[in-house]
PDB file of C-alpha atoms in Angstrom:
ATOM      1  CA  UNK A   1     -25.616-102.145  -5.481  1.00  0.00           C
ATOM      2  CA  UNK A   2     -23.764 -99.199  -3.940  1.00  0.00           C
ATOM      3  CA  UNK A   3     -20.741-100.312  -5.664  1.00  0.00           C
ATOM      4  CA  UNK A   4     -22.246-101.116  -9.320  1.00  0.00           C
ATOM      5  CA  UNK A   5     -23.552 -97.376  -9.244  1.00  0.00           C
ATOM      6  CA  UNK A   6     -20.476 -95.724  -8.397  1.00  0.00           C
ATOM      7  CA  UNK A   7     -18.949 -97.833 -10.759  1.00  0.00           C
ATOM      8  CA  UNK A   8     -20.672 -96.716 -13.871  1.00  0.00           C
ATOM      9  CA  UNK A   9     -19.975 -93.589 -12.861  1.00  0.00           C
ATOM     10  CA  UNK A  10     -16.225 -93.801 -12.970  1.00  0.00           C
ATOM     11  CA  UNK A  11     -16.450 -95.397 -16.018  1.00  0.00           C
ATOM     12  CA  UNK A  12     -18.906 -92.468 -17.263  1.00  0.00           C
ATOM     13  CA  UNK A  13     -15.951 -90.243 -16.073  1.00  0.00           C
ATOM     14  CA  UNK A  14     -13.201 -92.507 -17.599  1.00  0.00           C
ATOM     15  CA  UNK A  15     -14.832 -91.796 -21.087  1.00  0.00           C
ATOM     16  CA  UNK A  16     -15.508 -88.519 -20.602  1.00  0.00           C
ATOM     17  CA  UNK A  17     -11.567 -88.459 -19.764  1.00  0.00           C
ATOM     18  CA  UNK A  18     -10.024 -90.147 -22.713  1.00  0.00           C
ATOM     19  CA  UNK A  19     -12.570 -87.986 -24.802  1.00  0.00           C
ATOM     20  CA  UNK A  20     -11.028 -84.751 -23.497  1.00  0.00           C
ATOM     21  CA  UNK A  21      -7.951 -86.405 -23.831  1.00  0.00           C
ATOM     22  CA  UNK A  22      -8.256 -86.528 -28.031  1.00  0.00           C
ATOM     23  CA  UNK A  23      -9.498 -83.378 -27.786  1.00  0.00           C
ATOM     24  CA  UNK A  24      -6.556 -82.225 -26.080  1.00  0.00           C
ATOM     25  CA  UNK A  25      -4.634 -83.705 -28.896  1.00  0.00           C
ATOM     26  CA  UNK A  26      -6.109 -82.359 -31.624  1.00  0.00           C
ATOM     27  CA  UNK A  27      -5.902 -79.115 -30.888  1.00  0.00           C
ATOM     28  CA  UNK A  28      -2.081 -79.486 -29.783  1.00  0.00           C
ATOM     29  CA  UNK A  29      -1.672 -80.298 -33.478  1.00  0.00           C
ATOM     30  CA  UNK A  30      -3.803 -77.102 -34.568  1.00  0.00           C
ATOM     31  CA  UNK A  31      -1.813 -75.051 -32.027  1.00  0.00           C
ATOM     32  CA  UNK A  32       1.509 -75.952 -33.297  1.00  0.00           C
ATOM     33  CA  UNK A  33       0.063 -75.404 -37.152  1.00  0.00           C
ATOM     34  CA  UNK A  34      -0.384 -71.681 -35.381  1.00  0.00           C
ATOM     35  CA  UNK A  35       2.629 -71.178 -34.127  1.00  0.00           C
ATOM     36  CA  UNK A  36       4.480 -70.296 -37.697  1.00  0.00           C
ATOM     37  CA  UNK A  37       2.407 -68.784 -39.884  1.00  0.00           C
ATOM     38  CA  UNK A  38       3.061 -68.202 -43.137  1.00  0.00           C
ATOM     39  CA  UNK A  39       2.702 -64.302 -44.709  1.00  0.00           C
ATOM     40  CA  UNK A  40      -0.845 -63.951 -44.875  1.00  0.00           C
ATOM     41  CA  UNK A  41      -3.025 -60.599 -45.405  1.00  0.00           C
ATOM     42  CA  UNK A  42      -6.210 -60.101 -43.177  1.00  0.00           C
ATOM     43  CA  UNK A  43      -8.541 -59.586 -45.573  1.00  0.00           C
ATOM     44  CA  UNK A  44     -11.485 -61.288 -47.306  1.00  0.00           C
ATOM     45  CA  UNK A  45     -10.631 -62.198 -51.437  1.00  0.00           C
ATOM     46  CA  UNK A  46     -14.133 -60.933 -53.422  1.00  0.00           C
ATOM     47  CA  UNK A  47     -14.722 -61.299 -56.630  1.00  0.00           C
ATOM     48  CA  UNK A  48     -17.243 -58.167 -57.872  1.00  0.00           C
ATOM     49  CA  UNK A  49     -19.928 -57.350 -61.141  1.00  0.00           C
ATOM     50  CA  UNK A  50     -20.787 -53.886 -61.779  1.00  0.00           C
ATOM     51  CA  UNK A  51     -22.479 -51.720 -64.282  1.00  0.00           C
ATOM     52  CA  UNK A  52     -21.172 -48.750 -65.607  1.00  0.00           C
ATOM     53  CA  UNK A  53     -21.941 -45.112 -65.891  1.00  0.00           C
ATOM     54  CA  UNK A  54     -22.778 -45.520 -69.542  1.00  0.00           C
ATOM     55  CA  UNK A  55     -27.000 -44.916 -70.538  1.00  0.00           C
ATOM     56  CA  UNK A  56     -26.641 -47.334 -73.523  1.00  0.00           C
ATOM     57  CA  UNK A  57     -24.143 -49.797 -72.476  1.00  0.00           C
ATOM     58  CA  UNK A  58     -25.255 -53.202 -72.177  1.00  0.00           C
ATOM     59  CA  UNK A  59     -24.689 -53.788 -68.485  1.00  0.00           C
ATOM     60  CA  UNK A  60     -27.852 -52.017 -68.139  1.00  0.00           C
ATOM     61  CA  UNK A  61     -29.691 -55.006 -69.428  1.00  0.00           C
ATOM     62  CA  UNK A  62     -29.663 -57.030 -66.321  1.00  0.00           C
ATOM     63  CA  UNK A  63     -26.356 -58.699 -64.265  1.00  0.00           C
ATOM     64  CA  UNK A  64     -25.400 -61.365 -66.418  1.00  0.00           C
ATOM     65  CA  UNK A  65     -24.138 -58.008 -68.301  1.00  0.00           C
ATOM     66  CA  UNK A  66     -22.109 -56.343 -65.120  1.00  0.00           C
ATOM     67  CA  UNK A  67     -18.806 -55.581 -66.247  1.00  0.00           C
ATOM     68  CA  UNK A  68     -15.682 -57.398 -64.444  1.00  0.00           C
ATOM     69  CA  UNK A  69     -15.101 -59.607 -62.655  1.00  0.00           C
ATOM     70  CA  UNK A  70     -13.125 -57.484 -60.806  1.00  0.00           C
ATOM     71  CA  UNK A  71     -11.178 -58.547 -57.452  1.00  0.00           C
ATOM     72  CA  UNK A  72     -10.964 -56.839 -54.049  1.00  0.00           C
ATOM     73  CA  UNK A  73      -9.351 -57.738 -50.612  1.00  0.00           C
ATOM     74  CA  UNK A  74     -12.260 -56.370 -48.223  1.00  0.00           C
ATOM     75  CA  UNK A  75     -12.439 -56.268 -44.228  1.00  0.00           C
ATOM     76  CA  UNK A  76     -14.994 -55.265 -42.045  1.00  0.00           C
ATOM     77  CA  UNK A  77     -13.945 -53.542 -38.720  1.00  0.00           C
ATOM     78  CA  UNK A  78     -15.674 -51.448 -36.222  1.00  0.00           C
ATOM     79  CA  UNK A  79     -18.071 -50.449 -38.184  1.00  0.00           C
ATOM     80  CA  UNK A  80     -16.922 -50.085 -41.385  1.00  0.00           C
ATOM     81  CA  UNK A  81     -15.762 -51.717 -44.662  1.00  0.00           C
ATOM     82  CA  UNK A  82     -12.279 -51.650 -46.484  1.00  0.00           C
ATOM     83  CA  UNK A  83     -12.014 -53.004 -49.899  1.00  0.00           C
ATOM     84  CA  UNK A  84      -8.943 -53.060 -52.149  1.00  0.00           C
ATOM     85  CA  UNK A  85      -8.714 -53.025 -55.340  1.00  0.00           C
ATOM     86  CA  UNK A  86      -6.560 -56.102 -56.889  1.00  0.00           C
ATOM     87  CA  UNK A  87      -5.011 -56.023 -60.351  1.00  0.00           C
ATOM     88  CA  UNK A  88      -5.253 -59.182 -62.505  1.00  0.00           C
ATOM     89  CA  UNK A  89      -1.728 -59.804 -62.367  1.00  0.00           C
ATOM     90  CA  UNK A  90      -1.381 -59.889 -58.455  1.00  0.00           C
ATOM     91  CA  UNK A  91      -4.657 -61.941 -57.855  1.00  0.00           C
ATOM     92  CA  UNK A  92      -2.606 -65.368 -58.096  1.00  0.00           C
ATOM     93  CA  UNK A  93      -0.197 -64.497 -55.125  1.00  0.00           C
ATOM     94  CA  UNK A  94      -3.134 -62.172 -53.277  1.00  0.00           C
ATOM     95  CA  UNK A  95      -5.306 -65.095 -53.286  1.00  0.00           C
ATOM     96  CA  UNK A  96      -2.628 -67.565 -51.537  1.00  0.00           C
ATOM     97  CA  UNK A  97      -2.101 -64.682 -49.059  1.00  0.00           C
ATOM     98  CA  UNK A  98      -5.563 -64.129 -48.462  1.00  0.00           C
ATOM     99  CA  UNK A  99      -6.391 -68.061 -48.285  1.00  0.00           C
ATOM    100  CA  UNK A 100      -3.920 -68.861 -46.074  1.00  0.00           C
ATOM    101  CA  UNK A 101      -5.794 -65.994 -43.877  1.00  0.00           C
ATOM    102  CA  UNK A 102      -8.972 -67.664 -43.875  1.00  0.00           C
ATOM    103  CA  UNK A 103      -7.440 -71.538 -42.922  1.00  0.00           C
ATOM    104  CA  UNK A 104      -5.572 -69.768 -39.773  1.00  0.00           C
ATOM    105  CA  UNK A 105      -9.354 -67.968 -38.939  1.00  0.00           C
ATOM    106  CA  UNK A 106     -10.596 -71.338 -39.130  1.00  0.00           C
ATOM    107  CA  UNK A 107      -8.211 -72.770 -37.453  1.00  0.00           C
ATOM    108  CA  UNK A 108      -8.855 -70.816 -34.720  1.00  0.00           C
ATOM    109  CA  UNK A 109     -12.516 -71.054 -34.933  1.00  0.00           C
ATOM    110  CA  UNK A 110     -12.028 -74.652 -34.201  1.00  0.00           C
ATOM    111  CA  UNK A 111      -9.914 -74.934 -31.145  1.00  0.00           C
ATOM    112  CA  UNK A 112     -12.483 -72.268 -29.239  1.00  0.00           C
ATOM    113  CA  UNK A 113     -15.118 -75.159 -30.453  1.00  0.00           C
ATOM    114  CA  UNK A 114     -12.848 -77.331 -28.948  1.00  0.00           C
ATOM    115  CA  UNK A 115     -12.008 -75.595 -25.501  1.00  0.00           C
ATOM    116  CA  UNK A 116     -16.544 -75.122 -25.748  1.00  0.00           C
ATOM    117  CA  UNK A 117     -16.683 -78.986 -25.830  1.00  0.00           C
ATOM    118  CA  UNK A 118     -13.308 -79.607 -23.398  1.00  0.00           C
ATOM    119  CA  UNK A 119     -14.828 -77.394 -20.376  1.00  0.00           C
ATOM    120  CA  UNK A 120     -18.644 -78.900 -21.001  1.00  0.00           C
ATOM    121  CA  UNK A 121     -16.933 -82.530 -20.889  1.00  0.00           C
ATOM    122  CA  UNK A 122     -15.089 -81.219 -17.455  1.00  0.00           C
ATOM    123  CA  UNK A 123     -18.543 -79.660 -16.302  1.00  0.00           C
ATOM    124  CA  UNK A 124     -20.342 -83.465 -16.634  1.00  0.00           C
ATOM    125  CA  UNK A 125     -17.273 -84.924 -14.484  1.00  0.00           C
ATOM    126  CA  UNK A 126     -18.028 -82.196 -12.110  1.00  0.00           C
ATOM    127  CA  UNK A 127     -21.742 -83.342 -11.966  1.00  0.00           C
ATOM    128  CA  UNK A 128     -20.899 -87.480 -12.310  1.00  0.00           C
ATOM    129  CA  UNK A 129     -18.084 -86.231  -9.085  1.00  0.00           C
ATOM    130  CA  UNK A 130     -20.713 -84.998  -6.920  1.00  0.00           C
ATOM    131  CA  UNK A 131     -21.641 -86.527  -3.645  1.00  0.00           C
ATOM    132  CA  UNK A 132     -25.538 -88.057  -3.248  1.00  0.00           C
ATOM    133  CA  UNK A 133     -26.787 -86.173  -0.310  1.00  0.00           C
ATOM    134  CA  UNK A 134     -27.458 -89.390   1.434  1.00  0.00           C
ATOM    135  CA  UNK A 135     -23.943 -90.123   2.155  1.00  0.00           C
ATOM    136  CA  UNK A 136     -23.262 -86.681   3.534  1.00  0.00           C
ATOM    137  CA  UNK A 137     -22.923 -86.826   7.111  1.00  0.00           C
ATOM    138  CA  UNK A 138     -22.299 -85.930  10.340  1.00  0.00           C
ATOM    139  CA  UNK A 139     -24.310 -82.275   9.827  1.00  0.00           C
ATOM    140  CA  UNK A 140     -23.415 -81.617   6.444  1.00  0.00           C
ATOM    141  CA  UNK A 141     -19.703 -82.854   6.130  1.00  0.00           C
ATOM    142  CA  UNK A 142     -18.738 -84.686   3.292  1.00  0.00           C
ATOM    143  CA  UNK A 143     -17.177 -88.166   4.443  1.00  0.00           C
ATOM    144  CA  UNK A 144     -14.272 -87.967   1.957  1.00  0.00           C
ATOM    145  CA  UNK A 145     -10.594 -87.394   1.804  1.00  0.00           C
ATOM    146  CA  UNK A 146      -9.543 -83.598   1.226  1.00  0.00           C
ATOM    147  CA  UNK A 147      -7.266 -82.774  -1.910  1.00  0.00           C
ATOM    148  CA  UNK A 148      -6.510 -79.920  -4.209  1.00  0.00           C
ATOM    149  CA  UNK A 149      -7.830 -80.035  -7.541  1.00  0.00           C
ATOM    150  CA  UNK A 150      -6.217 -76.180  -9.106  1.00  0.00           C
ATOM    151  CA  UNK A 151      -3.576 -75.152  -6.218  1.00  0.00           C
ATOM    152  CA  UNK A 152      -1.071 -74.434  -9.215  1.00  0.00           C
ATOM    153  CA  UNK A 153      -0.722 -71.240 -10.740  1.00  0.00           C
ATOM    154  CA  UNK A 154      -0.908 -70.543 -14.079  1.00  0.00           C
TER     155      UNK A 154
END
């Protein structure tokens, strides 16, 4: 019965290995997407409505009547907002600059959700790795062979 427990439990840990394994992989192939990025601005594309200054102009009817739309490349940082105003005829090569912004963000965002999932996959091999306390012996010694698991440095 001993045996049958233990196991499932390496083949718990198995999973959990080939699992972090794919993660591994995908985010190699995000990494190396990183690596060269292509001229990008680090702002936010917005697209803006506004009324004017005018008392009988007929944005002041509601805004389905706000005047534009007009286009700005706005960031937020420490505190405070930048905006900048783009001209009609730049917005098609802005926009690629400031989309290809937003895919490396994301990018990003996704391999820290992938490290997140990597190190909780490593913490449940930790737990599945753990000795029962009824095999410890001989006064609290763990009856097992002794070997490094992070001796290397980084």
């Amino acid at each position: 019965m001993m045996y049958d427990i233990r196991h499932k439990e390496m083949e718990e840990i198995s999973n959990l290995r080939a699992e972090i394994r794919s993660l591994q992989k995908e985010r190699f192939k995000i990494e190396l997407s990183l690596l060269r990025p292509l001229p990008m601005v680090a702002y936010s594309l917005i697209k803006a409505r506004f009324p004017c200054g005018k008392a009988n102009c007929r944005c002041k009817k509601g805004k389905r009547y706000f005047h534009g739309p007009y286009y700005y490349l706005s960031r937020h940082r420490l505190g405070r907002t930048k905006n900048i105003y783009i001209r009609e005829k730049e917005l098609a090569r802005i926009s690629v600059l400031a989309g290809r912004y937003k895919e490396y963000e994301r990018c990003l965002t996704r391999i820290r959700r992938i490290n997140q999932k990597i190190l909780s996959l490593l913490k449940k091999i930790e737990e599945q790795s753990f000795v029962p306390e009824k095999e410890i012996g001989n006064h609290g010694k763990v009856k097992r062979e002794a070997r490094g698991i992070c001796n290397s440095a980084i």
